[in-house]
mmCIF file of C-alpha atoms in Angstrom:
data_model
loop_
_atom_site.group_PDB
_atom_site.id
_atom_site.type_symbol
_atom_site.label_atom_id
_atom_site.label_comp_id
_atom_site.label_asym_id
_atom_site.label_seq_id
_atom_site.Cartn_x
_atom_site.Cartn_y
_atom_site.Cartn_z
ATOM 1 C CA UNK A 1 99.871 78.209 120.985
ATOM 2 C CA UNK A 2 100.708 75.606 118.322
ATOM 3 C CA UNK A 3 98.291 73.190 119.964
ATOM 4 C CA UNK A 4 95.496 75.814 119.889
ATOM 5 C CA UNK A 5 96.108 76.617 116.225
ATOM 6 C CA UNK A 6 96.189 72.940 115.300
ATOM 7 C CA UNK A 7 92.927 72.416 117.209
ATOM 8 C CA UNK A 8 91.276 75.337 115.431
ATOM 9 C CA UNK A 9 92.390 74.062 112.025
ATOM 10 C CA UNK A 10 91.143 70.563 112.856
ATOM 11 C CA UNK A 11 87.779 71.988 113.945
ATOM 12 C CA UNK A 12 87.495 74.037 110.741
ATOM 13 C CA UNK A 13 88.297 70.976 108.640
ATOM 14 C CA UNK A 14 85.794 68.862 110.572
ATOM 15 C CA UNK A 15 83.065 71.444 110.040
ATOM 16 C CA UNK A 16 83.871 71.719 106.338
ATOM 17 C CA UNK A 17 85.105 75.332 106.364
ATOM 18 C CA UNK A 18 87.380 76.282 103.512
ATOM 19 C CA UNK A 19 90.651 78.191 103.711
ATOM 20 C CA UNK A 20 88.650 81.405 103.267
ATOM 21 C CA UNK A 21 87.695 81.291 106.934
ATOM 22 C CA UNK A 22 91.316 81.943 107.856
ATOM 23 C CA UNK A 23 91.896 84.611 105.189
ATOM 24 C CA UNK A 24 91.873 88.304 105.989
ATOM 25 C CA UNK A 25 88.542 90.067 105.843
ATOM 26 C CA UNK A 26 87.931 92.111 102.682
ATOM 27 C CA UNK A 27 87.555 95.285 104.763
ATOM 28 C CA UNK A 28 91.067 94.697 106.159
ATOM 29 C CA UNK A 29 92.379 94.061 102.647
ATOM 30 C CA UNK A 30 90.724 97.282 101.455
ATOM 31 C CA UNK A 31 92.314 99.262 104.281
ATOM 32 C CA UNK A 32 95.740 97.898 103.346
ATOM 33 C CA UNK A 33 95.024 98.726 99.687
ATOM 34 C CA UNK A 34 94.218 102.352 100.562
ATOM 35 C CA UNK A 35 97.371 102.612 102.680
ATOM 36 C CA UNK A 36 99.525 101.198 99.862
ATOM 37 C CA UNK A 37 98.064 103.829 97.515
ATOM 38 C CA UNK A 38 98.923 106.525 100.070
ATOM 39 C CA UNK A 39 102.510 105.254 100.322
ATOM 40 C CA UNK A 40 102.846 105.142 96.550
ATOM 41 C CA UNK A 41 103.696 101.431 96.805
ATOM 42 C CA UNK A 42 102.580 100.449 93.299
ATOM 43 C CA UNK A 43 103.941 96.899 93.650
ATOM 44 C CA UNK A 44 101.760 96.284 96.720
ATOM 45 C CA UNK A 45 98.749 97.969 95.105
ATOM 46 C CA UNK A 46 99.105 95.696 92.067
ATOM 47 C CA UNK A 47 99.399 92.551 94.208
ATOM 48 C CA UNK A 48 95.795 93.152 95.335
ATOM 49 C CA UNK A 49 94.247 92.690 91.861
ATOM 50 C CA UNK A 50 92.903 89.641 90.060
ATOM 51 C CA UNK A 51 94.472 89.012 86.646
ATOM 52 C CA UNK A 52 91.448 90.341 84.743
ATOM 53 C CA UNK A 53 90.617 93.235 87.097
ATOM 54 C CA UNK A 54 88.984 96.469 86.030
ATOM 55 C CA UNK A 55 89.518 99.946 87.494
ATOM 56 C CA UNK A 56 86.857 102.597 86.898
ATOM 57 C CA UNK A 57 88.329 106.025 87.655
ATOM 58 C CA UNK A 58 85.525 108.583 87.678
ATOM 59 C CA UNK A 59 86.563 112.250 87.600
ATOM 60 C CA UNK A 60 89.867 114.055 87.573
ATOM 61 C CA UNK A 61 92.707 113.855 85.054
ATOM 62 C CA UNK A 62 92.877 110.027 85.138
ATOM 63 C CA UNK A 63 89.159 109.572 84.363
ATOM 64 C CA UNK A 64 88.586 106.377 82.417
ATOM 65 C CA UNK A 65 88.155 102.621 82.512
ATOM 66 C CA UNK A 66 91.286 100.499 82.779
ATOM 67 C CA UNK A 67 91.373 96.740 82.238
ATOM 68 C CA UNK A 68 94.110 94.301 83.120
ATOM 69 C CA UNK A 69 97.348 94.623 85.046
ATOM 70 C CA UNK A 70 99.265 96.679 82.468
ATOM 71 C CA UNK A 71 96.616 99.408 82.147
ATOM 72 C CA UNK A 72 95.967 99.532 85.891
ATOM 73 C CA UNK A 73 99.680 99.682 86.730
ATOM 74 C CA UNK A 74 100.170 102.634 84.361
ATOM 75 C CA UNK A 75 97.419 104.570 86.183
ATOM 76 C CA UNK A 76 98.909 103.944 89.621
ATOM 77 C CA UNK A 77 102.402 104.801 88.345
ATOM 78 C CA UNK A 78 101.122 108.152 87.036
ATOM 79 C CA UNK A 79 99.130 108.837 90.191
ATOM 80 C CA UNK A 80 101.919 108.022 92.643
ATOM 81 C CA UNK A 81 104.502 110.038 90.694
ATOM 82 C CA UNK A 82 102.194 113.051 90.539
ATOM 83 C CA UNK A 83 101.037 112.931 94.163
ATOM 84 C CA UNK A 84 103.939 111.574 96.215
ATOM 85 C CA UNK A 85 103.218 110.214 99.697
ATOM 86 C CA UNK A 86 99.708 110.848 100.969
ATOM 87 C CA UNK A 87 98.046 110.741 104.359
ATOM 88 C CA UNK A 88 95.067 108.379 104.251
ATOM 89 C CA UNK A 89 91.912 108.627 106.344
ATOM 90 C CA UNK A 90 88.705 106.634 106.011
ATOM 91 C CA UNK A 91 85.097 107.050 106.978
ATOM 92 C CA UNK A 92 82.025 104.831 106.648
ATOM 93 C CA UNK A 93 83.802 101.635 105.617
ATOM 94 C CA UNK A 94 81.221 98.897 105.000
ATOM 95 C CA UNK A 95 81.540 95.308 103.857
ATOM 96 C CA UNK A 96 78.973 92.972 102.328
ATOM 97 C CA UNK A 97 80.019 89.383 101.651
ATOM 98 C CA UNK A 98 78.680 86.028 100.596
ATOM 99 C CA UNK A 99 80.414 82.831 99.399
ATOM 100 C CA UNK A 100 80.867 84.235 95.859
ATOM 101 C CA UNK A 101 82.678 87.423 96.874
ATOM 102 C CA UNK A 102 82.560 90.655 98.796
ATOM 103 C CA UNK A 103 82.025 94.349 98.226
ATOM 104 C CA UNK A 104 83.668 97.028 100.332
ATOM 105 C CA UNK A 105 82.584 100.661 100.183
ATOM 106 C CA UNK A 106 84.284 103.564 101.915
ATOM 107 C CA UNK A 107 84.822 107.284 101.874
ATOM 108 C CA UNK A 108 88.576 107.748 101.670
ATOM 109 C CA UNK A 109 90.491 110.991 101.903
ATOM 110 C CA UNK A 110 94.014 111.265 100.527
ATOM 111 C CA UNK A 111 95.885 114.345 101.706
ATOM 112 C CA UNK A 112 99.143 115.600 100.220
ATOM 113 C CA UNK A 113 99.818 118.603 98.029
ATOM 114 C CA UNK A 114 96.082 118.578 97.449
ATOM 115 C CA UNK A 115 93.033 117.039 99.086
ATOM 116 C CA UNK A 116 91.460 114.116 97.207
ATOM 117 C CA UNK A 117 88.115 112.800 98.427
ATOM 118 C CA UNK A 118 87.191 109.420 96.973
ATOM 119 C CA UNK A 119 84.071 107.300 97.190
ATOM 120 C CA UNK A 120 85.459 103.801 96.905
ATOM 121 C CA UNK A 121 83.775 100.590 95.815
ATOM 122 C CA UNK A 122 85.878 97.421 95.720
ATOM 123 C CA UNK A 123 84.533 94.060 94.574
ATOM 124 C CA UNK A 124 86.529 91.028 95.676
ATOM 125 C CA UNK A 125 86.416 87.571 94.141
ATOM 126 C CA UNK A 126 88.668 84.809 95.466
ATOM 127 C CA UNK A 127 90.422 87.292 97.792
ATOM 128 C CA UNK A 128 91.509 89.610 94.931
ATOM 129 C CA UNK A 129 90.081 92.877 93.616
ATOM 130 C CA UNK A 130 88.014 92.087 90.534
ATOM 131 C CA UNK A 131 86.520 95.553 90.131
ATOM 132 C CA UNK A 132 87.465 98.893 91.648
ATOM 133 C CA UNK A 133 85.668 102.206 91.370
ATOM 134 C CA UNK A 134 87.555 105.370 92.324
ATOM 135 C CA UNK A 135 84.895 108.123 92.311
ATOM 136 C CA UNK A 136 86.307 111.605 92.858
ATOM 137 C CA UNK A 137 84.088 113.590 95.203
ATOM 138 C CA UNK A 138 84.629 117.302 94.554
ATOM 139 C CA UNK A 139 85.868 119.247 97.541
ATOM 140 C CA UNK A 140 83.171 121.715 98.516
ATOM 141 C CA UNK A 141 84.195 125.355 98.324
ATOM 142 C CA UNK A 142 84.934 127.111 101.597
ATOM 143 C CA UNK A 143 81.840 128.651 103.168
ATOM 144 C CA UNK A 144 81.264 132.300 102.565
ATOM 145 C CA UNK A 145 82.493 134.680 105.261
ATOM 146 C CA UNK A 146 79.186 136.521 105.675
#
């Protein structure tokens, strides 16, 4: 196993690939980010952000634009205290990437004391979230019983 890993690293170096080749895919990072939010693990959520990150929360009681670690941490602290642990499910996760960064979009559903549907857009630069949009998608009313 060690020999195979060493060979793969040597091949990557010979071909000029950077360390980014061995890094996790942004879609995997996004999935872990959503799960950390569901667990209320604010420390892990915060570890995902670049130093100058921005969070755009669209809709709901936390609606606003938050810049920098202090502002973003305060939002996640409020959210996790209010919601508690949440079940997380995802649909339509898509990733677009180039050498400058990546964008991940997904429909994410957080289920706890209430149902929260979110249209997510995450922009990654240098393997960290540079910009995050949390767009609340209103839950449609139950169909009429006619």
